[in-house]
């Protein structure tokens, strides 16, 4: 029989699958790719350093048993970490051999800690004693891990958040960037990490701040000539949480100052936690050097919750409020509000209020009315970013291509359609649409809208595009 990396790994997977929870298998083993088999060493590619650490921490014994079954006593495992490297300067992969010549047979050798401890560097600016200044964390204790329910949609982000909270600054997920759409729990999770750090390490300085407030503080400091104080203040933080960093886009002064604060904290082994409404690759008007730092650690996505998670979030909410509600009502809400946990909660709160004010049972009919209102409201919320994403996906290109300066016909058409829909479905001005869709001026947008109207009348294929896309926004 021909033994290959694939066949060995497949057999290992079969064994592993039988020994762990299906969900854990899906999360931690399905993304792994076998890459090579030399003698008795199997190399597997994992998506990130985080993954590697997680496997080592939780599944090393299992991996060892599985591999030994396949390759015998001298089996070795080599991790290949897939690096995000778009610029092609350095090696796209780094290899980790669990230790020098570490063999899967040798448990104590496998147990080498991986994270390099950053030596505490002294901050040259810190005035002795200044650490006694108490910095209010601005954390919301109601946003904690306990009530941040786990589901497929948030498992990676939640686990990473936990890991960071257990060892702030001491894992490779620094920064930890949590990204995802509106109302999916970014702010909640960011607070939860901070709350947990405070709980575990009361002496650590944690600060939660929105990027918007951070920007405002920075602008004020420039006005008042206290820019240095501003920087020094932030350099004192042990765990800095900045919410909605996409807000920094286009604000080069704030980005610059944040870059310096970030570097300082990172070099000193301090933890940085960021949230954003999009992945780093899709962020616009953020300096390259900052974006590349965002990618240093782990970017973990919060996705829309699946049905089971929605039900458990609803039930948890009801339980905490001491309210009982018939299953069919919960089911109706969970089935119909799918993409936004804030709205899910909004609907149930509204139902709770109705039932307690009117002192009557919530009927399915009432639930239907409430849900309908929420669903309608969601649909109206179409952003220019969302439009660009949908149009790009439809034409199988990325947003950057859609925005590029190229004159290739199909790209121009995609861009014009995006502008047309932005005009149709958002309240943005022509100028603002133009600036967001590849930095064009208002005349270009106006021209695009007219072109789309014309083509829709004369070009059958184009009309099909328009209709298909239109369905996605209504
Ligand atoms: P975002 O910052 O992504 O827009 P939020 O963190 O404000 O979203 O979350 C919206 C609401 O949904 C909050 O009330 C939050 O408590 C709730 N929520 C989000 N995710 C969860 C979860 N996994 N479990 C319980 N509640 C959640
Ligand atoms: Mg938020």
Coordinates of C-alpha atoms and ligand atoms in Angstrom, one line a residue:
X1 CA 0.0 0.0 0.0
X2 CA 1.1 3.5 -0.8
X3 CA 1.6 5.5 2.3
X4 CA 1.3 9.2 1.7
X5 CA 0.9 12.3 3.9
X6 CA -2.7 12.3 2.9
X7 CA -3.4 8.7 3.8
X8 CA -1.6 8.9 7.1
X9 CA -3.4 12.0 8.1
X10 CA -6.7 10.7 7.0
X11 CA -6.3 7.7 9.2
X12 CA -5.3 9.9 12.1
X13 CA -8.4 12.0 11.5
X14 CA -10.5 8.9 11.6
X15 CA -9.1 8.0 15.0
X16 CA -9.3 11.6 16.3
X17 CA -12.8 12.0 15.2
X18 CA -13.9 9.0 17.3
X19 CA -12.3 10.5 20.4
X20 CA -13.5 14.1 20.6
X21 CA -16.6 16.1 20.3
X22 CA -17.8 16.7 16.7
X23 CA -17.6 20.4 17.2
X24 CA -14.1 20.4 18.4
X25 CA -13.1 18.2 15.5
X26 CA -14.6 20.6 13.1
X27 CA -13.0 23.6 14.7
X28 CA -9.5 22.3 15.3
X29 CA -8.9 19.4 12.9
X30 CA -10.8 20.1 9.7
X31 CA -8.7 23.1 8.9
X32 CA -5.5 21.2 9.1
X33 CA -3.8 20.1 5.8
X34 CA -1.2 17.3 5.6
X35 CA 1.7 18.7 3.6
X36 CA 4.5 16.1 3.6
X37 CA 5.7 12.8 4.8
X38 CA 9.3 12.1 5.2
X39 CA 10.3 8.8 6.8
X40 CA 8.4 8.9 10.0
X41 CA 7.8 12.6 10.2
X42 CA 4.4 14.0 9.1
X43 CA 4.2 17.7 8.5
X44 CA 0.8 19.3 8.9
X45 CA -0.2 22.8 8.0
X46 CA -2.2 24.8 10.5
X47 CA -3.8 28.2 9.8
X48 CA -2.1 30.2 12.5
X49 CA 0.2 30.1 15.5
X50 CA -2.8 30.3 17.7
X51 CA -4.0 27.0 16.2
X52 CA -0.7 25.4 16.8
X53 CA -0.6 26.5 20.4
X54 CA -4.2 25.3 20.9
X55 CA -3.4 21.9 19.5
X56 CA -0.3 21.6 21.6
X57 CA -2.2 22.6 24.7
X58 CA -5.3 20.5 24.2
X59 CA -4.7 17.7 21.8
X60 CA -1.1 16.8 21.9
X61 CA -1.7 13.4 23.6
X62 CA -4.4 12.5 21.1
X63 CA -2.2 13.5 18.2
X64 CA 0.6 11.4 19.6
X65 CA -1.5 8.3 20.0
X66 CA -3.0 8.7 16.5
X67 CA 0.3 9.3 14.9
X68 CA 2.0 6.5 16.7
X69 CA -0.6 4.1 15.5
X70 CA 0.1 5.1 11.9
X71 CA 3.9 5.6 11.9
X72 CA 5.2 3.6 14.7
X73 CA 7.2 4.4 17.8
X74 CA 9.4 7.0 16.1
X75 CA 6.7 9.0 14.7
X76 CA 7.3 12.7 14.5
X77 CA 5.0 15.6 14.0
X78 CA 6.0 18.9 12.3
X79 CA 3.7 21.9 12.3
X80 CA 3.8 24.2 9.4
X81 CA 2.2 27.5 10.2
X82 CA 0.5 29.3 7.4
X83 CA 1.5 32.9 7.6
X84 CA -0.4 35.8 6.2
X85 CA 2.1 37.2 3.8
X86 CA 0.8 39.2 0.9
X87 CA 4.0 41.0 0.1
X88 CA 6.2 38.1 -0.7
X89 CA 9.3 39.2 1.1
X90 CA 9.9 36.4 3.5
X91 CA 9.1 32.8 3.7
X92 CA 5.4 32.1 3.4
X93 CA 5.6 29.4 6.0
X94 CA 7.3 28.9 9.3
X95 CA 7.9 25.5 10.6
X96 CA 7.7 24.4 14.2
X97 CA 9.1 21.2 15.3
X98 CA 7.6 20.8 18.7
X99 CA 11.2 20.9 20.1
X100 CA 14.6 20.1 18.8
X101 CA 14.0 16.8 17.2
X102 CA 10.9 16.5 19.2
X103 CA 9.3 13.2 18.6
X104 CA 5.7 12.4 19.2
X105 CA 6.9 9.5 21.2
X106 CA 8.4 11.5 23.9
X107 CA 5.8 13.2 25.9
X108 CA 8.0 15.3 28.1
X109 CA 9.8 16.7 25.1
X110 CA 6.5 17.6 23.6
X111 CA 5.7 19.8 26.5
X112 CA 7.9 22.7 25.7
X113 CA 6.2 26.0 26.2
X114 CA 6.1 27.9 22.9
X115 CA 5.4 31.5 23.6
X116 CA 8.5 33.5 24.1
X117 CA 8.1 35.6 27.2
X118 CA 8.6 39.2 26.4
X119 CA 11.0 40.6 28.9
X120 CA 9.5 43.6 30.7
X121 CA 11.1 46.6 29.3
X122 CA 11.2 49.7 31.3
X123 CA 9.3 52.6 30.0
X124 CA 11.7 55.6 29.8
X125 CA 8.8 58.0 30.2
X126 CA 7.2 56.6 33.2
X127 CA 7.7 58.9 36.2
X128 CA 8.3 56.8 39.3
X129 CA 5.2 56.2 41.2
X130 CA 2.9 57.1 38.4
X131 CA 1.7 53.5 38.3
X132 CA -0.3 54.3 41.4
X133 CA -2.6 56.5 39.4
X134 CA -5.8 54.5 39.1
X135 CA -7.1 54.3 35.6
X136 CA -10.8 53.5 35.4
X137 CA -11.2 50.6 33.1
X138 CA -14.5 51.7 31.6
X139 CA -15.6 48.1 31.5
X140 CA -19.2 47.1 31.6
X141 CA -19.5 44.2 34.1
X142 CA -22.6 43.0 32.4
X143 CA -20.7 42.1 29.3
X144 CA -18.8 39.1 30.6
X145 CA -17.9 35.6 29.4
X146 CA -20.6 33.9 31.4
X147 CA -23.4 35.5 29.5
X148 CA -21.5 35.4 26.1
X149 CA -23.0 32.2 24.9
X150 CA -20.9 29.9 22.9
X151 CA -21.8 28.7 19.4
X152 CA -20.2 27.7 16.1
X153 CA -20.3 31.3 15.0
X154 CA -18.1 32.6 17.8
X155 CA -16.1 29.6 19.1
X156 CA -12.7 30.7 17.8
X157 CA -13.1 34.3 18.8
X158 CA -14.4 33.3 22.2
X159 CA -11.7 30.8 22.9
X160 CA -9.0 33.2 21.7
X161 CA -10.5 35.8 24.0
X162 CA -10.4 33.4 26.9
X163 CA -6.8 32.5 26.2
X164 CA -5.9 36.2 26.0
X165 CA -7.7 36.9 29.3
X166 CA -5.8 34.0 31.0
X167 CA -2.4 35.3 29.8
X168 CA -2.7 38.9 28.7
X169 CA 0.3 39.7 26.5
X170 CA 1.6 36.2 26.9
X171 CA 0.1 34.5 23.9
X172 CA 0.8 34.9 20.2
X173 CA -2.6 36.5 19.6
X174 CA -1.4 40.0 20.2
X175 CA -3.2 41.9 19.0
X176 CA -6.4 40.0 19.1
X177 CA -8.6 41.5 16.4
X178 CA -12.3 40.5 16.7
X179 CA -14.2 41.4 13.6
X180 CA -17.7 40.9 12.3
X181 CA -21.0 42.6 11.3
X182 CA -23.2 44.8 13.4
X183 CA -24.7 43.4 16.5
X184 CA -22.8 40.1 16.5
X185 CA -21.1 40.6 19.9
X186 CA -17.8 42.4 19.2
X187 CA -18.3 45.0 22.0
X188 CA -19.6 42.4 24.4
X189 CA -16.7 40.0 23.8
X190 CA -14.1 42.8 24.1
X191 CA -15.6 43.8 27.4
X192 CA -15.7 40.2 28.6
X193 CA -12.0 39.9 27.9
X194 CA -11.3 43.0 29.9
X195 CA -13.6 42.0 32.8
X196 CA -11.9 38.6 33.0
X197 CA -8.4 40.1 33.0
X198 CA -9.4 42.5 35.8
X199 CA -10.8 39.6 37.7
X200 CA -7.8 37.4 37.3
X201 CA -5.2 40.2 37.6
X202 CA -6.6 43.0 39.6
X203 CA -3.3 44.8 39.6
X204 CA -3.3 45.1 35.8
X205 CA -4.4 48.3 34.2
X206 CA -7.1 47.6 31.7
X207 CA -8.7 50.2 29.5
X208 CA -11.7 49.9 27.2
X209 CA -12.2 52.8 24.8
X210 CA -14.0 53.2 21.5
X211 CA -11.9 54.3 18.6
X212 CA -14.2 57.3 18.3
X213 CA -13.5 58.4 21.8
X214 CA -9.8 57.7 21.4
X215 CA -9.8 59.9 18.3
X216 CA -11.6 62.7 20.2
X217 CA -9.1 62.6 23.0
X218 CA -6.3 62.7 20.6
X219 CA -7.7 65.7 18.8
X220 CA -8.2 67.5 22.1
X221 CA -4.7 66.7 23.2
X222 CA -3.3 68.3 20.1
X223 CA -5.4 71.4 20.6
X224 CA -4.3 71.6 24.2
X225 CA -0.7 70.9 23.4
X226 CA -0.7 67.7 25.5
X227 CA -0.1 65.2 22.9
X228 CA 2.8 63.7 24.8
X229 CA 0.7 63.2 27.9
X230 CA -1.9 61.5 25.8
X231 CA 0.7 59.1 24.5
X232 CA 2.3 58.5 27.9
X233 CA -1.1 57.8 29.4
X234 CA -1.8 55.0 26.9
X235 CA 1.6 53.6 27.3
X236 CA 0.8 52.8 30.9
X237 CA -2.0 50.4 30.0
X238 CA -1.5 46.6 30.4
X239 CA -4.4 45.6 28.3
X240 CA -5.8 48.1 25.9
X241 CA -9.1 47.4 24.2
X242 CA -10.1 49.6 21.3
X243 CA -13.5 49.1 19.9
X244 CA -14.5 49.7 16.3
X245 CA -11.1 50.5 14.9
X246 CA -12.6 50.9 11.4
X247 CA -13.5 54.4 12.8
X248 CA -9.8 55.3 12.4
X249 CA -10.0 55.0 8.6
X250 CA -8.9 58.2 6.9
X251 CA -7.8 59.7 10.2
X252 CA -4.1 59.7 9.6
X253 CA -3.1 61.7 12.7
X254 CA -4.9 59.3 15.0
X255 CA -3.5 56.3 13.2
X256 CA 0.0 57.7 13.5
X257 CA -0.3 58.2 17.3
X258 CA -2.0 54.8 17.7
X259 CA 0.8 53.2 15.7
X260 CA 3.3 54.5 18.2
X261 CA 1.3 53.5 21.2
X262 CA 0.7 50.0 19.7
X263 CA 4.4 49.5 19.1
X264 CA 5.2 50.5 22.6
X265 CA 2.6 48.2 24.2
X266 CA 3.4 45.3 22.0
X267 CA 7.2 45.5 22.6
X268 CA 6.6 45.6 26.3
X269 CA 4.4 42.5 26.2
X270 CA 1.2 44.3 26.8
X271 CA -2.0 43.1 25.3
X272 CA -3.9 44.9 22.6
X273 CA -7.5 43.9 21.8
X274 CA -9.2 45.4 18.8
X275 CA -12.6 45.1 17.2
X276 CA -13.6 46.0 13.7
X277 CA -16.7 45.7 11.5
X278 CA -14.5 44.1 8.8
X279 CA -11.4 41.9 8.3
X280 CA -8.1 43.7 8.0
X281 CA -8.0 42.9 4.3
X282 CA -11.2 44.8 3.7
X283 CA -10.3 47.8 5.8
X284 CA -10.0 51.0 3.9
X285 CA -7.9 54.1 4.4
X286 CA -5.9 52.5 7.2
X287 CA -2.2 52.9 6.8
X288 CA -0.4 49.8 5.6
X289 CA 2.0 49.6 8.5
X290 CA -0.9 49.6 10.9
X291 CA -2.8 47.0 8.9
X292 CA 0.1 44.8 8.9
X293 CA 0.4 45.0 12.6
X294 CA -3.3 44.2 13.0
X295 CA -2.4 40.9 11.3
X296 CA 0.4 40.1 13.6
X297 CA -1.7 38.3 16.1
X298 CA -5.0 36.6 15.5
X299 CA -8.0 37.9 13.5
X300 CA -11.0 36.1 14.7
X301 CA -14.4 36.5 13.1
X302 CA -17.8 36.6 14.8
X303 CA -20.2 35.2 12.3
X304 CA -24.0 35.3 12.3
X305 CA -25.2 32.8 15.0
X306 CA -26.8 29.6 13.8
X307 CA -30.3 28.6 14.9
X308 CA -29.3 26.7 18.0
X309 CA -27.2 29.6 19.3
X310 CA -30.0 32.0 18.6
X311 CA -32.3 29.9 20.7
X312 CA -29.9 29.6 23.5
X313 CA -29.2 33.3 23.5
X314 CA -33.0 34.0 23.7
X315 CA -33.5 31.4 26.5
X316 CA -30.6 32.8 28.5
X317 CA -32.0 36.3 28.2
X318 CA -35.4 35.1 29.4
X319 CA -33.9 33.1 32.2
X320 CA -31.9 36.0 33.4
X321 CA -35.0 38.2 33.3
X322 CA -37.1 35.5 35.1
X323 CA -39.6 35.4 32.3
X324 CA -41.2 32.3 30.8
X325 CA -42.2 32.1 27.2
X326 CA -43.7 29.4 25.1
X327 CA -41.3 27.4 23.0
X328 CA -43.1 28.3 19.8
X329 CA -42.6 32.0 20.4
X330 CA -38.9 31.5 21.0
X331 CA -38.7 29.4 18.0
X332 CA -40.5 32.0 15.8
X333 CA -38.2 34.7 16.9
X334 CA -35.1 32.6 16.4
X335 CA -36.2 31.4 13.0
X336 CA -36.8 34.9 11.7
X337 CA -34.1 37.1 13.1
X338 CA -30.9 35.7 11.9
X339 CA -28.2 38.2 11.4
X340 CA -28.0 40.4 14.3
X341 CA -28.0 39.4 18.0
X342 CA -28.9 42.9 19.1
X343 CA -32.1 42.7 17.1
X344 CA -32.7 39.2 18.5
X345 CA -32.5 40.7 22.0
X346 CA -34.5 43.7 21.0
X347 CA -37.4 41.5 19.8
X348 CA -37.5 39.5 22.9
X349 CA -37.2 42.5 25.2
X350 CA -40.1 44.0 23.3
X351 CA -42.1 40.9 23.8
X352 CA -41.3 40.7 27.5
X353 CA -42.4 44.3 27.9
X354 CA -45.6 43.7 26.1
X355 CA -46.5 40.7 28.2
X356 CA -45.6 42.5 31.5
X357 CA -47.4 45.8 30.7
X358 CA -50.5 44.1 29.4
X359 CA -50.3 41.3 31.9
X360 CA -51.1 38.7 29.4
X361 CA -49.5 35.8 27.6
X362 CA -47.5 36.5 24.6
X363 CA -49.3 35.1 21.6
X364 CA -47.7 33.9 18.4
X365 CA -49.6 36.6 16.6
X366 CA -48.0 39.3 18.8
X367 CA -44.6 37.6 18.3
X368 CA -45.1 37.7 14.5
X369 CA -45.9 41.4 14.6
X370 CA -42.9 42.3 16.7
X371 CA -40.6 40.1 14.5
X372 CA -41.9 41.6 11.4
X373 CA -41.0 45.1 12.6
X374 CA -37.5 44.0 13.3
X375 CA -37.0 42.2 10.1
X376 CA -38.2 45.2 8.1
X377 CA -35.9 47.5 9.9
X378 CA -32.9 45.3 9.2
X379 CA -33.6 45.3 5.6
X380 CA -33.5 49.0 5.3
X381 CA -30.0 49.0 6.8
X382 CA -27.9 48.7 3.7
X383 CA -24.5 50.3 3.8
X384 CA -22.2 51.2 1.0
X385 CA -19.6 48.7 2.2
X386 CA -22.2 46.0 2.1
X387 CA -23.3 47.0 -1.4
X388 CA -19.7 46.8 -2.6
X389 CA -19.3 43.5 -1.0
X390 CA -22.4 42.0 -2.5
X391 CA -21.6 43.4 -6.0
X392 CA -18.0 42.2 -5.9
X393 CA -19.1 38.8 -4.7
X394 CA -21.7 38.6 -7.5
X395 CA -19.0 39.2 -10.1
X396 CA -16.5 37.1 -8.3
X397 CA -14.0 39.9 -7.8
X398 CA -12.7 41.4 -4.6
X399 CA -13.7 44.9 -3.4
X400 CA -10.2 46.3 -4.2
X401 CA -10.7 45.3 -7.8
X402 CA -14.1 46.8 -7.9
X403 CA -12.6 50.1 -6.7
X404 CA -9.5 50.0 -8.8
X405 CA -8.7 52.5 -11.6
X406 CA -9.0 49.9 -14.3
X407 CA -11.1 50.5 -17.3
X408 CA -11.8 46.9 -18.0
X409 CA -15.4 46.8 -19.1
X410 CA -16.8 44.2 -16.6
X411 CA -15.0 45.9 -13.7
X412 CA -16.3 49.3 -14.7
X413 CA -19.8 47.9 -14.9
X414 CA -19.5 46.3 -11.5
X415 CA -18.4 49.6 -10.1
X416 CA -21.2 51.5 -11.7
X417 CA -23.7 49.1 -10.4
X418 CA -22.3 49.5 -6.9
X419 CA -22.6 53.3 -7.2
X420 CA -26.1 52.9 -8.6
X421 CA -27.3 50.8 -5.7
X422 CA -25.5 53.0 -3.2
X423 CA -27.6 55.9 -4.6
X424 CA -30.7 53.9 -4.5
X425 CA -30.4 52.3 -1.1
X426 CA -28.5 54.7 1.1
X427 CA -28.9 58.3 2.0
X428 CA -25.3 59.1 1.2
X429 CA -24.6 62.0 -1.1
X430 CA -23.1 61.5 -4.6
X431 CA -19.8 62.9 -3.3
X432 CA -19.7 60.5 -0.3
X433 CA -20.6 57.5 -2.5
X434 CA -17.8 58.4 -4.9
X435 CA -15.3 58.8 -2.1
X436 CA -16.2 55.5 -0.6
X437 CA -16.2 53.6 -3.9
X438 CA -12.7 54.0 -5.0
X439 CA -12.2 57.7 -4.4
X440 CA -14.2 59.0 -7.3
X441 CA -15.9 62.4 -7.5
X442 CA -19.7 63.1 -7.5
X443 CA -19.8 63.5 -11.3
X444 CA -18.5 60.0 -11.8
X445 CA -21.3 58.7 -9.6
X446 CA -23.9 60.6 -11.4
X447 CA -22.5 59.3 -14.7
X448 CA -22.6 55.8 -13.3
X449 CA -26.2 56.1 -12.4
X450 CA -27.2 57.3 -15.8
X451 CA -25.1 54.6 -17.5
X452 CA -26.8 51.9 -15.4
X453 CA -30.3 53.3 -16.4
X454 CA -29.3 53.3 -20.1
X455 CA -27.8 49.9 -20.1
X456 CA -30.7 48.4 -18.3
X457 CA -32.9 49.5 -21.2
X458 CA -30.6 48.4 -24.0
X459 CA -28.6 45.4 -22.7
X460 CA -30.4 42.3 -21.8
X461 CA -27.5 40.6 -20.0
X462 CA -26.9 43.8 -18.0
X463 CA -30.5 44.0 -17.0
X464 CA -30.2 40.5 -15.6
X465 CA -27.3 41.6 -13.4
X466 CA -29.3 44.5 -12.2
X467 CA -32.3 42.4 -11.3
X468 CA -30.3 39.7 -9.6
X469 CA -28.4 42.2 -7.5
X470 CA -31.5 44.2 -6.7
X471 CA -33.0 41.1 -5.2
X472 CA -30.1 40.9 -2.8
X473 CA -30.9 44.4 -1.4
X474 CA -34.6 44.2 -1.0
Ligands
LIG1 P1 -21.4 44.6 18.1 O1 -20.4 45.3 19.0 O2 -20.7 43.5 17.3 O3 -22.2 45.5 17.2 P2 -22.6 43.9 20.6 O4 -21.4 43.4 21.4 O5 -23.0 45.3 21.0 O6 -22.4 43.8 19.1 O7 -23.7 42.9 20.8 C1 -25.1 43.2 20.6 C2 -26.0 42.5 21.7 O8 -26.0 41.1 21.5 C3 -25.5 42.8 23.0 O9 -26.5 43.1 23.9 C4 -24.8 41.5 23.4 O10 -24.9 41.3 24.8 C5 -25.6 40.5 22.7 N1 -24.7 39.3 22.3 C6 -23.9 39.3 21.3 N2 -23.3 38.1 21.2 C7 -23.8 37.3 22.2 C8 -23.6 36.0 22.7 N3 -22.7 35.2 22.1 N4 -24.3 35.6 23.8 C9 -25.2 36.4 24.4 N5 -25.4 37.7 24.0 C10 -24.7 38.2 22.9
LIG2 MG1 -19.9 47.3 19.1

